[in-house]
Coordinates of C-alpha atoms and ligand atoms in Angstrom, one line a residue:
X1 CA -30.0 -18.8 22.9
X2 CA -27.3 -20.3 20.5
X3 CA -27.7 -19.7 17.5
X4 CA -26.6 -22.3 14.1
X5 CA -23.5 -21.1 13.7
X6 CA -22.5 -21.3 17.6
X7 CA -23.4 -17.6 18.5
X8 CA -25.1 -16.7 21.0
X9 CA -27.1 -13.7 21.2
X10 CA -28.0 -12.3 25.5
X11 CA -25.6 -10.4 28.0
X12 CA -25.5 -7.7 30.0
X13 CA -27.9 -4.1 29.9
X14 CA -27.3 -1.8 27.8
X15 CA -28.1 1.6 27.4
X16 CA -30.6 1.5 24.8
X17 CA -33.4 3.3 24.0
X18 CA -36.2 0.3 22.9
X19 CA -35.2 -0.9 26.9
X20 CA -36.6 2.2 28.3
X21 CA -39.3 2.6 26.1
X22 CA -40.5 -1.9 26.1
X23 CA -39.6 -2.8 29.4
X24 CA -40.7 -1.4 33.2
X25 CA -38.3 -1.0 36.0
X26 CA -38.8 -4.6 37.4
X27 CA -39.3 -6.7 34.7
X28 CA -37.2 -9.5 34.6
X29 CA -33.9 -10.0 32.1
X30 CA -35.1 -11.5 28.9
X31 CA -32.8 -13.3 26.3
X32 CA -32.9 -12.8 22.7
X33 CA -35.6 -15.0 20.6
X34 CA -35.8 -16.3 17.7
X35 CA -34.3 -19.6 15.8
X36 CA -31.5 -18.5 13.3
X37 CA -29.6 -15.2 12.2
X38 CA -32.9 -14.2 9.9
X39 CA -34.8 -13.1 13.1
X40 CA -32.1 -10.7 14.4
X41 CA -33.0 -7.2 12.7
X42 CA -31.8 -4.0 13.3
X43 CA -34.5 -3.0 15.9
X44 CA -33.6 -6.6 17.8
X45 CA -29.9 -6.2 18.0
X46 CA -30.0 -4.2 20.8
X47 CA -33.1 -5.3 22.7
X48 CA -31.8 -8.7 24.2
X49 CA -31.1 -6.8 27.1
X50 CA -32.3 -6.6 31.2
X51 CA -34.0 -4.3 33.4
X52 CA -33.7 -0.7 32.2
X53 CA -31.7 1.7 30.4
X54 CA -28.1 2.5 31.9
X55 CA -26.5 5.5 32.7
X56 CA -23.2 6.7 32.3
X57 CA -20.8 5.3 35.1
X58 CA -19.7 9.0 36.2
X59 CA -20.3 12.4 36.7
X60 CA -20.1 16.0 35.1
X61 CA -17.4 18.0 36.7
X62 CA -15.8 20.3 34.2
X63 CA -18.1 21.6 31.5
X64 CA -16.9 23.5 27.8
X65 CA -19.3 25.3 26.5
X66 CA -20.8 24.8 22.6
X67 CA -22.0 27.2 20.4
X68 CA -24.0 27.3 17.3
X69 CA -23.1 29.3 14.6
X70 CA -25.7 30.5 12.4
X71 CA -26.4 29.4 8.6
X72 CA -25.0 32.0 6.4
X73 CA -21.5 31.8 8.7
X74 CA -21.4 28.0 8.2
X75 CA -21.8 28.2 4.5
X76 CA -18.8 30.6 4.7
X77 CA -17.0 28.2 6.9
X78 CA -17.4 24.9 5.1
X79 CA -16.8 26.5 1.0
X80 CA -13.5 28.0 2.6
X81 CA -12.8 24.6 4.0
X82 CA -13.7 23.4 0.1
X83 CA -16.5 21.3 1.6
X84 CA -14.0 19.1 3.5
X85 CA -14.9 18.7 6.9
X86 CA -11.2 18.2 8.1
X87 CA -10.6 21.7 7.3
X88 CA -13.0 23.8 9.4
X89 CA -11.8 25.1 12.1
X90 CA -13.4 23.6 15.5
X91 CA -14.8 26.5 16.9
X92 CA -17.3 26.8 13.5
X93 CA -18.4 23.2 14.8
X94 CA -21.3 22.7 17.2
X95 CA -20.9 18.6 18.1
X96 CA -18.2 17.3 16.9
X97 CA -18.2 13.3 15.4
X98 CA -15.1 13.8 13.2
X99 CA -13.9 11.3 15.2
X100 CA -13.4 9.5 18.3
X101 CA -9.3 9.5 18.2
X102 CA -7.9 11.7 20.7
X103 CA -11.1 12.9 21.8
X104 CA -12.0 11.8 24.7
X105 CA -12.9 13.1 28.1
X106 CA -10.3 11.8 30.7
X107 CA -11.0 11.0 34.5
X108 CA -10.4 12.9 37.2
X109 CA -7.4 10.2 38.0
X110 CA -6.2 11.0 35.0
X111 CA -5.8 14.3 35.4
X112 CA -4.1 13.6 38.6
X113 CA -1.8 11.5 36.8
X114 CA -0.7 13.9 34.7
X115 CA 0.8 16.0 37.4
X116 CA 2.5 12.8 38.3
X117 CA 5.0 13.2 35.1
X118 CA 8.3 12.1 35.3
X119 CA 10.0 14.1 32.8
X120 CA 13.1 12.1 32.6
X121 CA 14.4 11.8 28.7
X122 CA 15.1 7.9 29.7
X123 CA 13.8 5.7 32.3
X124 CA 11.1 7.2 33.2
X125 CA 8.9 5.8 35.6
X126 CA 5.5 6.6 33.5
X127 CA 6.9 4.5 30.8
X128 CA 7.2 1.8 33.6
X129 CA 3.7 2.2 34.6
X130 CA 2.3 2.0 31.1
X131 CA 4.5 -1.2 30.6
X132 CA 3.0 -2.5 33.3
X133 CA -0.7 -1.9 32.3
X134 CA 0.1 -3.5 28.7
X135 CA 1.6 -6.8 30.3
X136 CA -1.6 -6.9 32.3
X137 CA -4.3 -5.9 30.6
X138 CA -3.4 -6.7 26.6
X139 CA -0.8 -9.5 27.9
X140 CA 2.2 -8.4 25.5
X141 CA 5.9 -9.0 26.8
X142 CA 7.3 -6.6 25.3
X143 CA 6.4 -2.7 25.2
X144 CA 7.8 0.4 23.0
X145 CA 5.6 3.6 22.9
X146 CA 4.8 5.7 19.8
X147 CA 3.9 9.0 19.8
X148 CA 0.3 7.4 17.9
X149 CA -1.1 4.5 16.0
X150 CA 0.8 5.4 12.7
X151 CA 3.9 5.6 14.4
X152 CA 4.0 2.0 15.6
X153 CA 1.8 0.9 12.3
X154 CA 5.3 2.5 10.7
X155 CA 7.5 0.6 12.7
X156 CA 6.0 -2.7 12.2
X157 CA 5.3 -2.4 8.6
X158 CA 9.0 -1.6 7.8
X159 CA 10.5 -4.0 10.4
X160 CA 8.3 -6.8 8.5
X161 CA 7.6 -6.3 4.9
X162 CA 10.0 -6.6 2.4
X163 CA 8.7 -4.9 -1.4
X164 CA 7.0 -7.9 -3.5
X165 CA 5.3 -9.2 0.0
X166 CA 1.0 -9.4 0.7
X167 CA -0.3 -8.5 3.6
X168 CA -3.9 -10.0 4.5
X169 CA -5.9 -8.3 6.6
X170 CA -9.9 -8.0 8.0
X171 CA -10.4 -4.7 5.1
X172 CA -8.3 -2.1 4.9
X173 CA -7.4 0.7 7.5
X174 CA -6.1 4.1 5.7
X175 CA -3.0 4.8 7.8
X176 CA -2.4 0.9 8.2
X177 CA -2.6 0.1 4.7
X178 CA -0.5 3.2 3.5
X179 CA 2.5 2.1 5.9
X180 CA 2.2 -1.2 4.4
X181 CA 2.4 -0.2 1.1
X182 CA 5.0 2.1 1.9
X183 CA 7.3 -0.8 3.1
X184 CA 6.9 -2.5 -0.4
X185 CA 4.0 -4.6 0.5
X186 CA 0.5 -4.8 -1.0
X187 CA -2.8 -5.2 0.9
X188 CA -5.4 -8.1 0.8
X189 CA -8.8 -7.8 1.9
X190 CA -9.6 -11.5 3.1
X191 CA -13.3 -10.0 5.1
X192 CA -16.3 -12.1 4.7
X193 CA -18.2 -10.9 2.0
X194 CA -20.9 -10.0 4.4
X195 CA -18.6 -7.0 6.0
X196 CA -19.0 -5.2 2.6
X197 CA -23.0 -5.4 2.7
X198 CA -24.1 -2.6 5.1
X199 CA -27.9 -4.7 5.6
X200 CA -26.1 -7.9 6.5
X201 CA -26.8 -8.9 10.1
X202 CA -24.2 -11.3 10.4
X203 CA -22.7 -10.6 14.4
X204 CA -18.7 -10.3 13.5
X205 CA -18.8 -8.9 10.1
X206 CA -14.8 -8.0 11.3
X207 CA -14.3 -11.9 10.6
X208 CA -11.5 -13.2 8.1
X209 CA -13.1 -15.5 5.9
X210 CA -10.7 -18.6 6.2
X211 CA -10.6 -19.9 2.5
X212 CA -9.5 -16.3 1.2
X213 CA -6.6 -16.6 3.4
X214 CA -6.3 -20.0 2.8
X215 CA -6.3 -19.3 -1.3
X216 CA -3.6 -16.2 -0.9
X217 CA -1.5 -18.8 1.1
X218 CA -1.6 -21.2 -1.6
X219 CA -1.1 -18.5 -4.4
X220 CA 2.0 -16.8 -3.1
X221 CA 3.2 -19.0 -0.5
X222 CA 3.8 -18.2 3.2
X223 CA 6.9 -17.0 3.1
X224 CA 5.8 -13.8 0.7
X225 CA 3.4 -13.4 3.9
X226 CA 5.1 -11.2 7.0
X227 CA 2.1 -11.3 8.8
X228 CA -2.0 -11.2 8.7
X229 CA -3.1 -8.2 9.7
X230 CA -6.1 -8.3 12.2
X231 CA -8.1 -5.5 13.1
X232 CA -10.6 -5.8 16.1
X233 CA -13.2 -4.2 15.6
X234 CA -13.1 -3.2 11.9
X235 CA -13.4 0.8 11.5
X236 CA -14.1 0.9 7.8
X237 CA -17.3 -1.8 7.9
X238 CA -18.8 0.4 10.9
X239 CA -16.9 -0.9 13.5
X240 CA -17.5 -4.4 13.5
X241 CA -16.4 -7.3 15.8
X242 CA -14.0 -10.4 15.3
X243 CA -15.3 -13.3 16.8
X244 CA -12.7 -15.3 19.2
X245 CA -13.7 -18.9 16.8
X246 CA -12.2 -16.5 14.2
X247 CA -8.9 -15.4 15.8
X248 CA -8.7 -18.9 17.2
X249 CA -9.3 -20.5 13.7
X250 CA -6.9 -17.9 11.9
X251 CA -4.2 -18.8 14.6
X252 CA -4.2 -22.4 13.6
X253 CA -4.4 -21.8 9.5
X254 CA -1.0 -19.4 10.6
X255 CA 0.5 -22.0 12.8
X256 CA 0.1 -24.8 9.8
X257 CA 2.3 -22.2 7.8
X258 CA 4.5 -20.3 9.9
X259 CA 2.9 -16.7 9.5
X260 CA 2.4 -14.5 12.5
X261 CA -0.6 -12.4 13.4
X262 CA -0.4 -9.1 14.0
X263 CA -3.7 -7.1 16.1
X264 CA -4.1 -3.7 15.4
X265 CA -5.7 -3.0 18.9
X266 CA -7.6 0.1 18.6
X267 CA -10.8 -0.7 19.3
X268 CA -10.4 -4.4 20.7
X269 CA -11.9 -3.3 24.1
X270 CA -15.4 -2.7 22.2
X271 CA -14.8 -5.6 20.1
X272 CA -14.3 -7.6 23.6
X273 CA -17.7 -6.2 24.4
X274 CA -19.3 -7.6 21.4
X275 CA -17.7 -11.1 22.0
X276 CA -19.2 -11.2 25.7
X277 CA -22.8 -10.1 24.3
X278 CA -23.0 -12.6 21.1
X279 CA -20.3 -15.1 21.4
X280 CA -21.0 -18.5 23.3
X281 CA -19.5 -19.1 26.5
X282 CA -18.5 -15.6 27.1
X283 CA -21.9 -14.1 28.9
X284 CA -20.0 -14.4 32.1
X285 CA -16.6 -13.0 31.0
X286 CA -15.0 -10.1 32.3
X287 CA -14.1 -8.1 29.2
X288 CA -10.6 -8.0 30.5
X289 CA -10.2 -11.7 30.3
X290 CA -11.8 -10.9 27.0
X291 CA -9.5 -8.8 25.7
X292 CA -6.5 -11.0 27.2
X293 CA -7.5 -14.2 25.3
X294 CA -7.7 -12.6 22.1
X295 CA -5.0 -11.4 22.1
X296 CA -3.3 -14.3 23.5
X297 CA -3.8 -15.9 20.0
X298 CA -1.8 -13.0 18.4
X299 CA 2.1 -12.2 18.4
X300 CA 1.7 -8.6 19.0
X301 CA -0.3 -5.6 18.4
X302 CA -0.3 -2.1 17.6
X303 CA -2.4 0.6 19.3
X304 CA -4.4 4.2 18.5
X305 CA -4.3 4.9 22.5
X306 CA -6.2 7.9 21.6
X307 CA -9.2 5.8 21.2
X308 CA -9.9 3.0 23.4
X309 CA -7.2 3.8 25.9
X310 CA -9.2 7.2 26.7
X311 CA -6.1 9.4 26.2
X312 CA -5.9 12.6 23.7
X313 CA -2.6 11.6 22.5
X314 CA -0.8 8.5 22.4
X315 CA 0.2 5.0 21.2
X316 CA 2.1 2.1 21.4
X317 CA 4.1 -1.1 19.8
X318 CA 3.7 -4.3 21.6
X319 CA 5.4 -7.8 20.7
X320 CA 6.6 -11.5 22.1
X321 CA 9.6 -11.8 20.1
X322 CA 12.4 -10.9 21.8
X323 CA 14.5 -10.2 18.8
X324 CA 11.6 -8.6 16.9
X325 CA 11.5 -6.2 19.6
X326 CA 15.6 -5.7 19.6
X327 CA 14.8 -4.7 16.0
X328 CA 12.0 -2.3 16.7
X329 CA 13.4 -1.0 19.9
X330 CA 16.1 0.0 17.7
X331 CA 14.3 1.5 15.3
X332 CA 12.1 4.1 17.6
X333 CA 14.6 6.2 18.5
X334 CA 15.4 6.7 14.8
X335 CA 11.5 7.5 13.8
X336 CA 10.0 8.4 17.1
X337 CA 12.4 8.7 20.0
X338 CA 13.7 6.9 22.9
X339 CA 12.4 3.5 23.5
X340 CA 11.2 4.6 27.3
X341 CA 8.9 7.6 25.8
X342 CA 8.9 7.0 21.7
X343 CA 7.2 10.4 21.2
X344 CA 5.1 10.5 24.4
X345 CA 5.5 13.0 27.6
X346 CA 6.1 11.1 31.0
X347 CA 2.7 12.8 32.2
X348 CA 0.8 11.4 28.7
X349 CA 2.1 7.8 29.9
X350 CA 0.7 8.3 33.2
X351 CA -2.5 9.0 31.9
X352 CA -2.4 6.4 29.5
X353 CA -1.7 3.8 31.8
X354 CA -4.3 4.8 34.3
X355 CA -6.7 5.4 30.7
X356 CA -5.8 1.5 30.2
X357 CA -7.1 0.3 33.0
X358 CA -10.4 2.7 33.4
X359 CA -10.9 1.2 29.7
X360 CA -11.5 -2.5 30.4
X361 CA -14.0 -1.5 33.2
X362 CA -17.4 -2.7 32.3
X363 CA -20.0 0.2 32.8
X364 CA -17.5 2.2 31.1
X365 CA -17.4 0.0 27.6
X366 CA -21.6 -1.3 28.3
X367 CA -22.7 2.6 28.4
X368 CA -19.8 3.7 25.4
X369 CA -21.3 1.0 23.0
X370 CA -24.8 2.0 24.2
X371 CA -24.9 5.2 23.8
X372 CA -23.4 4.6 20.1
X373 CA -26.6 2.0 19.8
X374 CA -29.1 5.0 21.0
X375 CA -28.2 6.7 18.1
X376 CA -28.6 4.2 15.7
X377 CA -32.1 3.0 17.2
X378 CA -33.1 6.6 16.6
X379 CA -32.2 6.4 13.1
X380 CA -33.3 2.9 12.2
X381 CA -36.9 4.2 13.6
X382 CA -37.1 6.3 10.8
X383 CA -35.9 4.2 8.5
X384 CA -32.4 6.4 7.8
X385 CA -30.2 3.7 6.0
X386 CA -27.0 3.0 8.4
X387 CA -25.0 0.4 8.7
X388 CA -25.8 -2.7 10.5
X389 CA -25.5 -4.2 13.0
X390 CA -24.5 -0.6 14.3
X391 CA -20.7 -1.2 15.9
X392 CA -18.8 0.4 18.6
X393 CA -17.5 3.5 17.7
X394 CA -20.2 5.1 15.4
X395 CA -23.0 5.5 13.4
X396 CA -21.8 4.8 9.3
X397 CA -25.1 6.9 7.2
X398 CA -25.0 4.5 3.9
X399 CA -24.7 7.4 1.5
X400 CA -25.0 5.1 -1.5
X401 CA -28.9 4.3 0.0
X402 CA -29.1 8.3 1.0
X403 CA -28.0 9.1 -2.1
X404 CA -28.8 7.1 -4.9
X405 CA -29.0 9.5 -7.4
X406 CA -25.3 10.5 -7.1
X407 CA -22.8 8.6 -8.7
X408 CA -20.1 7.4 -6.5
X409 CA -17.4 9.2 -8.3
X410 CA -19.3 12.4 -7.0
X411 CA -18.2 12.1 -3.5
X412 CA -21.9 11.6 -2.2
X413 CA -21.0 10.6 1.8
X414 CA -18.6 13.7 1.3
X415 CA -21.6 15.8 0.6
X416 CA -23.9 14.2 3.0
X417 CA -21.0 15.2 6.0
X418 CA -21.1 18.7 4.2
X419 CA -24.8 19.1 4.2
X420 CA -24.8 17.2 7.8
X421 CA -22.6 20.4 8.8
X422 CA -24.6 23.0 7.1
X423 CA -28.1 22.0 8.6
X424 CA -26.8 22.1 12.6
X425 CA -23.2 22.9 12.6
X426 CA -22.7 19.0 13.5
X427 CA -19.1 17.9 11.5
X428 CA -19.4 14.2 10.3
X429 CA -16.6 12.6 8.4
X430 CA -16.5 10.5 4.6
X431 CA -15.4 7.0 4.8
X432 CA -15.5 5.7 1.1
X433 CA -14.4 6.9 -2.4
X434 CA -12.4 9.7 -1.1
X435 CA -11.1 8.0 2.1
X436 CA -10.2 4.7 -0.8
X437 CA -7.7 6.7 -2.3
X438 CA -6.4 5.5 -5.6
X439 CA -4.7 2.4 -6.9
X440 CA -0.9 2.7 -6.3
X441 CA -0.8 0.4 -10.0
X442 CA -3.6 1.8 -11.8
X443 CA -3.6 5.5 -10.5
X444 CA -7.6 5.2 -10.7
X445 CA -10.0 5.8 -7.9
X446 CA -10.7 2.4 -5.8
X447 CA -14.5 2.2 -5.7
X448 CA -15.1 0.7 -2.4
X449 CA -18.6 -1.8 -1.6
X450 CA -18.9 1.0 1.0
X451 CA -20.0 4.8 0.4
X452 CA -20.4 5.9 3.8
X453 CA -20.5 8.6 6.4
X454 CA -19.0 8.6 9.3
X455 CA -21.0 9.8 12.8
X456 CA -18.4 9.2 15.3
X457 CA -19.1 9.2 19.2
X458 CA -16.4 10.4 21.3
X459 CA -15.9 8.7 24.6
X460 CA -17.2 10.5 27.8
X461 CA -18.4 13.6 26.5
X462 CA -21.7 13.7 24.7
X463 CA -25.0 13.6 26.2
X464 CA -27.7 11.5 25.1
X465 CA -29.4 14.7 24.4
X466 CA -26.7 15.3 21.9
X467 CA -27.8 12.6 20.3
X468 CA -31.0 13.4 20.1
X469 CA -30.3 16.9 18.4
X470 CA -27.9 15.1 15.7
X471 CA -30.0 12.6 14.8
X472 CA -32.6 15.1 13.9
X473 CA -30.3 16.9 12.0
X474 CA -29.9 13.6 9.8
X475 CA -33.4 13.2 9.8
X476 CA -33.8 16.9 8.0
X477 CA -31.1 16.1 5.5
X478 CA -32.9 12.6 5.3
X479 CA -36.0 14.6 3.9
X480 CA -34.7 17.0 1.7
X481 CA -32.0 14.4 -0.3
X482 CA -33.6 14.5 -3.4
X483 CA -32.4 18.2 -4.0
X484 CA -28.7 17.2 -3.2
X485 CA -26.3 17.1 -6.0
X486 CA -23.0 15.7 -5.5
X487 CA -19.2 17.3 -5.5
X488 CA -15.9 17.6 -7.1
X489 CA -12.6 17.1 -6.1
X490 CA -10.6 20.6 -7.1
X491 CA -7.7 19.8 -5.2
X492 CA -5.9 16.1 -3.8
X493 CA -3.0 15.6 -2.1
X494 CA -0.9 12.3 -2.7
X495 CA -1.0 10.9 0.3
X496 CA -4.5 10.1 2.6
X497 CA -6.3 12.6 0.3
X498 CA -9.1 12.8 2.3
X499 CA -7.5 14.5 5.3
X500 CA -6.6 17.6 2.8
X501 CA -8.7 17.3 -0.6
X502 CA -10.5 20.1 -1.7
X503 CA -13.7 20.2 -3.7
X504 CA -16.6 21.9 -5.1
X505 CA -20.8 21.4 -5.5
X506 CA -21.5 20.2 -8.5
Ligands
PLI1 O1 -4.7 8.1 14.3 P1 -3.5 7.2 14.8 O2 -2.3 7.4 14.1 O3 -3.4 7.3 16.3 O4 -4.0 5.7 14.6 C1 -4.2 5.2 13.3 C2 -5.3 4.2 13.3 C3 -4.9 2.8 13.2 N1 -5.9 1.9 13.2 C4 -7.2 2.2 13.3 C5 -8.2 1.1 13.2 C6 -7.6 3.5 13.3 O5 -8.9 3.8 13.4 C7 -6.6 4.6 13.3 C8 -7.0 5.9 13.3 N2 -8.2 6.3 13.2 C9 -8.7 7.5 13.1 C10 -7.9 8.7 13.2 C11 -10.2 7.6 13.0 O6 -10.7 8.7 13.0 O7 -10.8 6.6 12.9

């Protein structure tokens, strides 16, 4: 079914809860229905899809065990961790959606791989491999590795950006807009205005909106622009896609003016999911060929391989330009280390490349983005305010709707992870006023659209029983919000204050 603006909403089963609980074993695949973008609701979203619910392409074989620790330890715990979640120590966590960086389970060929390391300081023939699986899979020419995203997110930035220059990009990324800023640059958000509404069902809320690039061309010229900065999906709008008529559309409006495009690839595996669910002309796609298109329209990309990629450590640079890569190639071994391992062991390139292509496969991404949808179905049942559409990587909880009695400049998705944390031990993470950071001109807080916490799903190692037990846990904090006061910050660091800051019940 296509809808008015050329999207087309159908593909392939899904793990999803409403297709157990609607359809029988043998009922034929249904498309989506309904005329135009008003009929898709959260409920819908993820019920366009066949037969019956999906399970995890693999099998337990290693198992770490989880404990619980009781109330009165984690209220001890989380006010020595001055109710900052990145400061308690793991083993006071019971699940654990901090994040989904470096978290993942790998494969048992992974493994193997590791004990395939060449530990050679140059030439080693991991780095080979993993040049190999970027040429192939992401379709780059030319490789360097970093020992993670913010390594190759500092290389670019100061090979590009010269001080007085903007950088647009699809909404800001912490790391990615600290490195840009660090260079001398300042940051643009040029997002449709829908990806700052967290009830807007628009399908690629990751877009660029054309004319705010267009206008920022047109206000400081082209050649005050290094490059756009493209994120697919979008972490900080709750991992939201980029349509391919975007990237396609932003690649002309660059060619027109002579700017290049620059992908930060973290998550563009899910976002390739999304494109071959909702986008027309993609149902029948391999998500590889996907992935390879888009970024096809791009000059080069950096990459978090500790997402995505399915590794715990990891990253790389990848470029066209021959003597954009003499430039950076130079500049690793200053920042991160030879240009054949840039911060990475031989045996972490192993598993990287084999995590590469294990990544691209398409049980693996249809059962990751479903299980991340079987939360969110759980929550939008009883009417918990998240995000929406709910992305790839996680489940955003919209404190500003939780909490609408506490003022943003009270921290209120901080709290809600601290409260998350004191109910069932589950540690949650703030993506909003603390995460914003302050104006580098101003020194005042940024007040993002966005006031929201963060329930991240790690790849491979949660049940769906897991899920069940956290989205209870939200549930109980759900009830009891009206008693929750909000927080202050006793303690910020300068830089990405929310990884450190300290702070305080009000
Ligand atoms: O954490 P790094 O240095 O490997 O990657 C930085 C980074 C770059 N881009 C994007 C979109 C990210 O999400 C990202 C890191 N994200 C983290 C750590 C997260 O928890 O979302």
């Amino acid at each position: 079914m296509i809808e008015p603006d050329g999207f087309i909403i159908h593909g392939a089963p899904v793990n999803s809860r409403e297709s157990l609980r609607l359809r029988g074993r043998d009922e034929p695949c249904s498309t989506f229905q309904g005329g135009d973008m008003s009929n898709i609701t959260p409920r819908t979203m993820g019920q366009q899809f066949g037969r019956r619910s999906w399970a995890e392409p693999w099998k337990i074989k290693m198992v770490e065990p989880l404990r619980m620790i009781g109330r009165p330890d984690r209220e001890r715990a989380l006010a020595e961790a001055g109710y900052n979640t990145f400061l308690l120590r793991s083993d006071d966590v019971y699940i654990d959606l901090l994040t989904d960086s470096g978290t993942s389970a790998m494969s048992d060929r992974q493994w193997a791989g590791m004990l395939l390391g060449d530990e050679a300081y140059a030439g080693s023939r991991n780095f080979y491999h993993l040049e190999e699986a970027v040429q192939t899979y992401y379709g780059y020419r030319y490789l360097t590795p970093t020992h993670q995203g913010r390594g190759a997110e500092h290389l670019i930035s100061r090979a590009l950006i010269k001080p007085g220059m903007y950088i647009p990009g699809n909404m800001y990324f912490t790391t990615t807009r600290l490195h840009q800023e660090l260079a001398g640059g300042v940051f643009v958000d040029v997002i449709i205005n829908e990806a700052h509404d967290p009830t807007n069902m628009h399908p690629f809320k990751g877009n660029i909106d054309l004319n705010k690039l267009a206008d920022l061309i047109a206000r400081v010229g082209a050649d005050k622009i290094p490059y756009v900065s493209l994120a697919g999906t979008v972490n900080m709008a709750g991992g939201q896609p980029v349509s391919m008529a975007n990237v396609r559309a932003v690649r002309e409006l660059c060619d027109r003016h002579g700017i290049r495009i620059f992908l930060d690839a973290t998550r563009m595996i899910e976002n390739a999911f999304f494109i071959q669910e909702r986008e027309e002309g993609y149902a029948a796609t391999p998500i590889a060929a996907i992935l390879k298109e888009f970024c096809s329209y791009t000059d080069g990309a950096w990459m978090s391989a500790k997402k995505d990629n399915l590794v715990n450590i990891g990253g790389w640079l990848a470029v066209n330009d021959s003597e954009l890569f003499d430039t950076l190639r130079n500049m690793v071994v200053i920042y991160e280390g030879l240009h054949t391992y840039g911060g990475m062991a031989g045996r972490d390139m192993e598993a990287l490349a084999i995590g590469i292509a294990e990544s691209v496969e398409e049980d693996h991404v249809r059962s990751r983005v479903g299980q991340v949808r079987y939360l969110g179905e759980l929550l939008t049942d009883w009417d918990i305010p998240i995000v929406q559409p709910v992305g790839g990587h996680a489940i955003f909880l919209d404190a500003k709707r939780f909490y609408p009695h506490i003022p943003q400049d009270q921290f209120p998705a901080q709290r809600l992870a601290a409260e998350l944390y004191l109910d069932s031990g589950i540690r949650a993470m703030e993506r909003g006023i603390a995460s914003a950071g302050r104006d580098p001109e101003t020194g005042d807080h940024r007040y993002p659209a966005l006031e929201l916490t963060r329930l991240t799903i790690p790849r491979r190692v949660y049940t769906q029983a897991h899920m069940d037990v956290v989205a209870e846990s939200v549930k109980a904090i759900y009830d009891a919000r009206t008693q929750t006061r909000g927080l202050k910050m006793t303690y910020e660091p300068q830089y990405l204050r929310f990884f450190q800051a300290r702070f305080e019940p009000l």
